mmCIF file of C-alpha atoms and ligand atoms in Angstrom:
data_model
loop_
_atom_site.group_PDB
_atom_site.id
_atom_site.type_symbol
_atom_site.label_atom_id
_atom_site.label_comp_id
_atom_site.label_asym_id
_atom_site.label_seq_id
_atom_site.Cartn_x
_atom_site.Cartn_y
_atom_site.Cartn_z
ATOM 1 C CA UNK G 248 0.000 0.000 0.000
ATOM 2 C CA UNK G 249 1.661 3.241 -1.137
ATOM 3 C CA UNK G 250 1.145 6.071 1.360
ATOM 4 C CA UNK G 251 2.878 9.256 2.369
ATOM 5 C CA UNK G 252 5.254 8.949 5.316
ATOM 6 C CA UNK G 253 3.583 11.321 7.780
ATOM 7 C CA UNK G 254 1.340 8.938 9.661
ATOM 8 C CA UNK G 255 3.918 6.144 9.954
ATOM 9 C CA UNK G 256 6.503 8.584 11.322
ATOM 10 C CA UNK G 257 4.130 10.295 13.735
ATOM 11 C CA UNK G 258 3.271 6.833 15.092
ATOM 12 C CA UNK G 259 6.966 5.946 15.335
ATOM 13 C CA UNK G 260 7.686 9.152 17.241
ATOM 14 C CA UNK G 261 4.830 8.473 19.665
ATOM 15 C CA UNK G 262 5.812 4.804 20.021
ATOM 16 C CA UNK G 263 9.584 5.344 20.438
ATOM 17 C CA UNK G 264 10.785 3.346 17.484
ATOM 18 C CA UNK G 265 12.118 4.292 14.041
ATOM 19 C CA UNK G 266 11.017 3.443 10.516
ATOM 20 C CA UNK G 267 13.810 2.392 8.145
ATOM 21 C CA UNK G 268 14.413 4.221 4.899
ATOM 22 C CA UNK G 269 16.230 1.833 2.584
ATOM 23 C CA UNK G 270 17.553 3.327 -0.629
ATOM 24 C CA UNK G 271 16.746 1.419 -3.806
ATOM 25 C CA UNK G 272 18.906 1.079 -6.897
ATOM 26 C CA UNK G 273 17.081 -1.372 -9.136
ATOM 27 C CA UNK G 274 14.411 -4.059 -9.289
ATOM 28 C CA UNK G 275 16.263 -6.506 -7.004
ATOM 29 C CA UNK G 276 16.697 -3.848 -4.295
ATOM 30 C CA UNK G 277 13.052 -2.847 -4.436
ATOM 31 C CA UNK G 278 11.829 -6.427 -4.304
ATOM 32 C CA UNK G 279 14.159 -7.292 -1.404
ATOM 33 C CA UNK G 280 13.035 -4.318 0.704
ATOM 34 C CA UNK G 281 9.319 -4.752 -0.013
ATOM 35 C CA UNK G 282 9.322 -8.498 0.719
ATOM 36 C CA UNK G 283 11.256 -8.056 3.953
ATOM 37 C CA UNK G 284 9.020 -5.237 5.205
ATOM 38 C CA UNK G 285 6.011 -7.448 4.505
ATOM 39 C CA UNK G 286 7.574 -10.423 6.325
ATOM 40 C CA UNK G 287 8.398 -8.193 9.286
ATOM 41 C CA UNK G 288 4.988 -6.442 9.221
ATOM 42 C CA UNK G 289 6.906 -3.168 9.244
ATOM 43 C CA UNK G 290 6.079 0.174 7.644
ATOM 44 C CA UNK G 291 8.905 1.115 5.301
ATOM 45 C CA UNK G 292 10.277 3.976 3.227
ATOM 46 C CA UNK G 293 11.927 3.397 -0.159
ATOM 47 C CA UNK G 294 14.519 6.147 -0.651
ATOM 48 C CA UNK G 295 15.517 7.250 -4.148
ATOM 49 C CA UNK G 296 18.386 9.683 -4.613
ATOM 50 C CA UNK G 297 18.472 11.813 -7.738
ATOM 51 C CA UNK G 298 21.434 9.758 -8.988
ATOM 52 C CA UNK G 299 19.614 6.463 -8.450
ATOM 53 C CA UNK G 300 16.523 7.913 -10.118
ATOM 54 C CA UNK G 301 18.594 8.828 -13.152
ATOM 55 C CA UNK G 302 20.206 5.365 -13.181
ATOM 56 C CA UNK G 303 16.771 3.762 -13.253
ATOM 57 C CA UNK G 304 15.972 5.994 -16.306
ATOM 58 C CA UNK G 305 13.958 8.590 -14.398
ATOM 59 C CA UNK G 306 11.473 9.141 -11.588
ATOM 60 C CA UNK G 307 8.526 8.107 -13.795
ATOM 61 C CA UNK G 308 10.067 4.652 -14.262
ATOM 62 C CA UNK G 309 10.756 4.349 -10.529
ATOM 63 C CA UNK G 310 7.223 5.348 -9.526
ATOM 64 C CA UNK G 311 5.675 2.977 -12.076
ATOM 65 C CA UNK G 312 7.912 0.080 -10.982
ATOM 66 C CA UNK G 313 7.286 0.581 -7.268
ATOM 67 C CA UNK G 314 3.522 0.942 -7.651
ATOM 68 C CA UNK G 315 3.255 -2.128 -9.877
ATOM 69 C CA UNK G 316 5.552 -4.224 -7.686
ATOM 70 C CA UNK G 317 3.723 -3.243 -4.510
ATOM 71 C CA UNK G 318 0.527 -4.477 -6.150
ATOM 72 C CA UNK G 319 1.890 -7.652 -7.761
ATOM 73 C CA UNK G 320 3.622 -8.766 -4.567
ATOM 74 C CA UNK G 321 0.432 -8.125 -2.590
ATOM 75 C CA UNK G 322 2.212 -5.878 -0.104
ATOM 76 C CA UNK G 323 -0.095 -4.885 2.765
ATOM 77 C CA UNK G 324 2.300 -2.834 4.940
ATOM 78 C CA UNK G 325 2.476 0.959 4.453
ATOM 79 C CA UNK G 326 5.180 1.868 1.907
ATOM 80 C CA UNK G 327 6.313 5.428 1.164
ATOM 81 C CA UNK G 328 8.209 6.249 -2.023
ATOM 82 C CA UNK G 329 10.487 9.088 -1.003
ATOM 83 C CA UNK G 330 12.932 11.339 -2.844
ATOM 84 C CA UNK G 331 16.233 11.387 -0.927
ATOM 85 C CA UNK G 332 18.278 14.632 -0.811
ATOM 86 C CA UNK G 333 16.214 16.282 -3.504
ATOM 87 C CA UNK G 334 17.057 19.527 -5.213
ATOM 88 C CA UNK G 335 14.290 22.054 -5.736
ATOM 89 C CA UNK G 336 13.804 20.912 -9.370
ATOM 90 C CA UNK G 337 14.112 17.225 -8.486
ATOM 91 C CA UNK G 338 11.439 17.598 -5.800
ATOM 92 C CA UNK G 339 9.058 19.126 -8.331
ATOM 93 C CA UNK G 340 9.717 16.275 -10.784
ATOM 94 C CA UNK G 341 8.915 13.672 -8.108
ATOM 95 C CA UNK G 342 5.659 15.419 -7.288
ATOM 96 C CA UNK G 343 4.685 15.045 -10.950
ATOM 97 C CA UNK G 344 5.974 11.460 -11.189
ATOM 98 C CA UNK G 345 3.707 10.244 -8.374
ATOM 99 C CA UNK G 346 6.135 9.765 -5.482
ATOM 100 C CA UNK G 347 4.359 9.878 -2.122
ATOM 101 C CA UNK G 348 7.031 11.790 -0.218
ATOM 102 C CA UNK G 349 9.906 14.162 -0.903
ATOM 103 C CA UNK G 350 12.981 15.448 0.825
ATOM 104 C CA UNK G 351 14.180 18.908 -0.064
ATOM 105 C CA UNK G 352 17.828 19.237 0.914
ATOM 106 C CA UNK G 353 18.557 22.933 1.135
ATOM 107 C CA UNK G 354 21.239 22.408 3.775
ATOM 108 C CA UNK G 355 24.016 23.753 1.543
ATOM 109 C CA UNK G 356 22.075 26.986 0.906
ATOM 110 C CA UNK G 357 22.086 30.059 3.153
ATOM 111 C CA UNK G 358 19.425 29.397 5.834
ATOM 112 C CA UNK G 359 17.057 32.108 4.539
ATOM 113 C CA UNK G 360 17.062 30.562 1.056
ATOM 114 C CA UNK G 361 16.650 27.062 2.519
ATOM 115 C CA UNK G 362 13.624 28.373 4.455
ATOM 116 C CA UNK G 363 12.043 30.116 1.432
ATOM 117 C CA UNK G 364 12.374 27.107 -0.868
ATOM 118 C CA UNK G 365 11.307 24.612 1.815
ATOM 119 C CA UNK G 366 8.192 26.719 2.493
ATOM 120 C CA UNK G 367 7.255 26.739 -1.173
ATOM 121 C CA UNK G 368 7.721 22.966 -1.491
ATOM 122 C CA UNK G 369 5.748 22.296 1.726
ATOM 123 C CA UNK G 370 2.702 23.940 0.121
ATOM 124 C CA UNK G 371 3.186 22.045 -3.132
ATOM 125 C CA UNK G 372 3.780 18.663 -1.471
ATOM 126 C CA UNK G 373 0.793 18.992 0.861
ATOM 127 C CA UNK G 374 -1.473 20.101 -1.986
ATOM 128 C CA UNK G 375 -0.570 16.786 -3.629
ATOM 129 C CA UNK G 376 -1.073 14.711 -0.474
ATOM 130 C CA UNK G 377 2.660 14.091 -0.035
ATOM 131 C CA UNK G 378 4.875 14.299 3.025
ATOM 132 C CA UNK G 379 8.016 16.438 3.052
ATOM 133 C CA UNK G 380 11.373 16.225 4.833
ATOM 134 C CA UNK G 381 13.738 19.167 5.120
ATOM 135 C CA UNK G 382 17.387 19.298 6.173
ATOM 136 C CA UNK G 383 19.420 21.578 8.382
ATOM 137 C CA UNK G 384 23.171 21.069 8.849
ATOM 138 C CA UNK G 385 24.789 19.169 6.003
ATOM 139 C CA UNK G 386 25.211 15.414 6.498
ATOM 140 C CA UNK G 387 28.846 14.560 5.938
ATOM 141 C CA UNK G 388 30.401 12.055 3.576
ATOM 142 C CA UNK G 389 29.672 11.637 -0.088
ATOM 143 C CA UNK G 390 26.284 11.257 -1.728
ATOM 144 C CA UNK G 391 25.891 11.537 -5.494
ATOM 145 C CA UNK G 392 29.153 13.470 -5.673
ATOM 146 C CA UNK G 393 28.196 16.028 -3.021
ATOM 147 C CA UNK G 394 30.631 15.955 -0.123
ATOM 148 C CA UNK G 395 29.625 17.346 3.268
ATOM 149 C CA UNK G 396 31.750 17.524 6.409
ATOM 150 C CA UNK G 397 29.316 16.107 9.015
ATOM 151 C CA UNK G 398 28.449 19.372 10.673
ATOM 152 C CA UNK G 399 26.039 19.740 13.565
ATOM 153 C CA UNK G 400 22.811 21.616 12.895
ATOM 154 C CA UNK G 401 22.030 24.796 14.796
ATOM 155 C CA UNK G 402 19.036 23.873 17.034
ATOM 156 C CA UNK G 403 17.486 27.329 16.588
ATOM 157 C CA UNK G 404 17.610 26.935 12.789
ATOM 158 C CA UNK G 405 16.036 23.493 13.200
ATOM 159 C CA UNK G 406 13.164 25.081 15.104
ATOM 160 C CA UNK G 407 12.684 27.677 12.353
ATOM 161 C CA UNK G 408 12.551 25.001 9.643
ATOM 162 C CA UNK G 409 10.359 22.658 11.734
ATOM 163 C CA UNK G 410 7.865 25.517 12.100
ATOM 164 C CA UNK G 411 7.415 25.724 8.304
ATOM 165 C CA UNK G 412 4.913 22.866 8.334
ATOM 166 C CA UNK G 413 7.302 20.134 7.210
ATOM 167 C CA UNK G 414 6.500 16.567 8.280
ATOM 168 C CA UNK G 415 9.958 15.399 9.428
ATOM 169 C CA UNK G 416 13.367 16.960 9.846
ATOM 170 C CA UNK G 417 16.878 15.756 9.052
ATOM 171 C CA UNK G 418 19.365 17.488 11.312
ATOM 172 C CA UNK G 419 23.108 16.894 11.198
ATOM 173 C CA UNK G 420 24.448 15.548 14.511
ATOM 174 C CA UNK G 421 27.900 14.436 13.359
ATOM 175 C CA UNK G 422 26.498 11.655 11.134
ATOM 176 C CA UNK G 423 27.956 11.054 7.691
ATOM 177 C CA UNK G 424 27.039 9.024 4.615
ATOM 178 C CA UNK G 425 29.055 5.939 3.765
ATOM 179 C CA UNK G 426 31.458 4.023 5.980
ATOM 180 C CA UNK G 427 32.538 5.929 9.123
ATOM 181 C CA UNK G 428 36.258 6.657 9.392
ATOM 182 C CA UNK G 429 38.163 5.136 12.323
ATOM 183 C CA UNK G 430 38.552 8.543 13.957
ATOM 184 C CA UNK G 431 34.810 9.345 13.862
ATOM 185 C CA UNK G 432 33.711 10.961 17.138
ATOM 186 C CA UNK G 433 30.245 9.380 17.242
ATOM 187 C CA UNK G 434 26.819 11.015 17.234
ATOM 188 C CA UNK G 435 26.533 14.305 19.127
ATOM 189 C CA UNK G 436 23.714 13.464 21.530
ATOM 190 C CA UNK G 437 23.802 16.828 23.321
ATOM 191 C CA UNK G 438 22.948 18.529 20.009
ATOM 192 C CA UNK G 439 20.215 15.949 19.289
ATOM 193 C CA UNK G 440 18.685 16.486 22.745
ATOM 194 C CA UNK G 441 18.655 20.261 22.215
ATOM 195 C CA UNK G 442 17.015 19.887 18.773
ATOM 196 C CA UNK G 443 14.437 17.484 20.193
ATOM 197 C CA UNK G 444 13.642 19.918 23.024
ATOM 198 C CA UNK G 445 12.968 22.735 20.562
ATOM 199 C CA UNK G 446 11.119 20.758 17.882
ATOM 200 C CA UNK G 447 8.771 18.775 20.161
ATOM 201 C CA UNK G 448 6.716 16.159 18.360
ATOM 202 C CA UNK G 449 8.448 16.606 14.985
ATOM 203 C CA UNK G 450 9.877 13.224 13.871
ATOM 204 C CA UNK G 451 13.664 13.569 13.433
ATOM 205 C CA UNK G 452 15.628 11.789 10.716
ATOM 206 C CA UNK G 453 19.042 10.179 11.094
ATOM 207 C CA UNK G 454 20.898 9.928 7.786
ATOM 208 C CA UNK G 455 24.044 7.863 7.349
ATOM 209 C CA UNK G 456 22.659 4.800 9.150
ATOM 210 C CA UNK G 457 25.453 2.576 7.805
ATOM 211 C CA UNK G 458 27.927 1.562 10.497
ATOM 212 C CA UNK G 459 26.482 3.493 13.450
ATOM 213 C CA UNK G 460 26.922 1.164 16.460
ATOM 214 C CA UNK G 461 23.656 -0.376 17.716
ATOM 215 C CA UNK G 462 23.830 1.339 21.120
ATOM 216 C CA UNK G 463 24.084 4.770 19.448
ATOM 217 C CA UNK G 464 21.130 3.918 17.181
ATOM 218 C CA UNK G 465 19.052 2.988 20.234
ATOM 219 C CA UNK G 466 20.021 6.141 22.097
ATOM 220 C CA UNK G 467 19.184 8.286 19.053
ATOM 221 C CA UNK G 468 15.702 6.683 18.909
ATOM 222 C CA UNK G 469 15.213 7.406 22.633
ATOM 223 C CA UNK G 470 16.099 11.034 21.920
ATOM 224 C CA UNK G 471 13.473 11.482 19.189
ATOM 225 C CA UNK G 472 14.831 9.941 15.967
ATOM 226 C CA UNK G 473 11.928 8.279 14.111
ATOM 227 C CA UNK G 474 13.402 7.605 10.664
ATOM 228 C CA UNK G 475 16.811 6.096 9.934
ATOM 229 C CA UNK G 476 18.302 5.992 6.435
ATOM 230 C CA UNK G 477 20.407 3.047 5.304
ATOM 231 C CA UNK G 478 22.026 2.786 1.894
ATOM 232 C CA UNK G 479 25.722 1.835 1.820
ATOM 233 C CA UNK G 480 25.316 -1.183 4.116
ATOM 234 C CA UNK G 481 22.914 -2.861 1.643
ATOM 235 C CA UNK G 482 25.339 -2.117 -1.201
ATOM 236 C CA UNK G 483 28.235 -3.660 0.728
ATOM 237 C CA UNK G 484 26.411 -6.912 1.545
ATOM 238 C CA UNK G 485 25.088 -7.174 -2.019
ATOM 239 C CA UNK G 486 28.619 -6.797 -3.420
ATOM 240 C CA UNK G 487 30.142 -9.256 -0.935
ATOM 241 C CA UNK G 488 27.531 -11.963 -1.642
ATOM 242 C CA UNK G 489 27.903 -11.513 -5.412
ATOM 243 C CA UNK G 490 31.682 -11.685 -5.118
ATOM 244 C CA UNK G 491 31.485 -14.887 -3.094
ATOM 245 C CA UNK G 492 29.192 -16.483 -5.699
ATOM 246 C CA UNK G 493 31.518 -15.627 -8.562
ATOM 247 C CA UNK G 494 34.731 -16.483 -6.711
ATOM 248 C CA UNK G 495 33.263 -19.900 -5.886
ATOM 249 C CA UNK G 496 32.842 -20.368 -9.653
ATOM 250 C CA UNK G 497 29.070 -20.781 -9.320
ATOM 251 C CA UNK G 498 28.375 -18.624 -12.368
ATOM 252 C CA UNK G 499 30.194 -21.297 -14.390
ATOM 253 C CA UNK G 500 28.199 -24.237 -13.055
ATOM 254 C CA UNK G 501 25.144 -25.149 -15.145
ATOM 255 C CA UNK G 502 23.197 -21.977 -15.868
ATOM 256 C CA UNK G 503 24.703 -20.143 -12.898
ATOM 257 C CA UNK G 504 25.318 -17.139 -15.140
ATOM 258 C CA UNK G 505 21.553 -16.563 -15.495
ATOM 259 C CA UNK G 506 20.937 -13.153 -13.875
ATOM 260 C CA UNK G 507 18.086 -14.654 -11.879
ATOM 261 C CA UNK G 508 20.684 -16.926 -10.232
ATOM 262 C CA UNK G 509 23.649 -14.558 -10.312
ATOM 263 C CA UNK G 510 21.820 -11.753 -8.512
ATOM 264 C CA UNK G 511 20.021 -13.988 -6.015
ATOM 265 C CA UNK G 512 22.709 -14.210 -3.279
ATOM 266 C CA UNK G 513 23.047 -10.402 -3.287
ATOM 267 C CA UNK G 514 19.285 -9.979 -3.106
ATOM 268 C CA UNK G 515 19.075 -12.439 -0.205
ATOM 269 C CA UNK G 516 21.888 -10.552 1.537
ATOM 270 C CA UNK G 517 19.935 -7.280 1.246
ATOM 271 C CA UNK G 518 16.876 -9.015 2.713
ATOM 272 C CA UNK G 519 18.889 -10.241 5.711
ATOM 273 C CA UNK G 520 20.367 -6.762 6.278
ATOM 274 C CA UNK G 521 16.976 -5.017 6.013
ATOM 275 C CA UNK G 522 15.472 -7.534 8.480
ATOM 276 C CA UNK G 523 18.326 -6.908 10.933
ATOM 277 C CA UNK G 524 17.834 -3.123 10.720
ATOM 278 C CA UNK G 525 14.034 -3.231 10.990
ATOM 279 C CA UNK G 526 14.374 -5.305 14.170
ATOM 280 C CA UNK G 527 17.059 -2.985 15.563
ATOM 281 C CA UNK G 528 14.894 0.076 14.845
ATOM 282 C CA UNK G 529 11.884 -1.625 16.483
ATOM 283 C CA UNK G 530 9.487 -1.125 13.557
ATOM 284 C CA UNK G 531 8.703 -4.851 13.161
ATOM 285 C CA UNK G 532 5.088 -5.644 13.918
ATOM 286 C CA UNK G 533 4.148 -1.953 13.718
ATOM 287 C CA UNK G 534 2.348 -2.002 10.348
HETATM 288 P P1 13P T 840 24.416 5.467 4.320
HETATM 289 O O1 13P T 840 24.761 5.261 2.895
HETATM 290 O O2 13P T 840 25.572 5.895 5.131
HETATM 291 O O3 13P T 840 23.700 4.301 4.903
HETATM 292 O O4 13P T 840 23.400 6.695 4.367
HETATM 293 C C1 13P T 840 22.150 6.605 3.769
HETATM 294 C C2 13P T 840 21.454 7.911 3.765
HETATM 295 O O5 13P T 840 21.530 8.677 4.693
HETATM 296 C C3 13P T 840 20.626 8.231 2.604
HETATM 297 O O6 13P T 840 20.139 9.525 2.666
#
């Protein structure tokens, strides 16, 4: 069932758990995430970055594939199709393509411009029945070629953006995309607590879910995080399982080269990773 992400995240905030956003890259990814969410009876968010959208030949293709697959697989749990780190133009394209949720990432803009554009997109998204996420304080690491330094958001700016009528807020608290370096200082919980104090019932979003130790994930949820984004970790397990299959020479046995066989271990590895995360976030059984 394709829905916007507001209700599932409001429930998560009230129930002290988090909904996973798993980024999708192709058919196998989408199928793996949908099937696992259904098995776990968990609400789920499919994240699509602009780069991944382009790779899949455009947002129209993605929306058509997700809607059709949701129906053909008989998925009953709430599923949101969400633009991840959208530009202003990308957000508008996803509204037209039939996504159910968008993120506008104006974190690299001066705060006044971020506010003006977010406000405009809030009106547009809500008019179309969609939920909208905004970002304050750039998330570090690399995503689609954009490199941030993992800054911490200014809690007062978070309050200003939260007051624009957005549905959930991504705030930098020292988190970064991709694998964390050995000298990473960990999440800045004092900043998170301050943001939570000022933004009240607003569901907060933790980007860069890959590699954050479980105890820090749990503490972040206690402090008001209701949506956690995971991308790189699924890519890593997919690659490792595919490598193992090929290195064992299985693609050369019988029809092991058939893509339906070749891509199966990677797909199963994504399913196992998504299950592990859903259970860690506590969203299993919450659909
Ligand atoms: P990771 O790739 O670090 O899991 O981050 C995902 C993310 O935050 C997508 O927006």
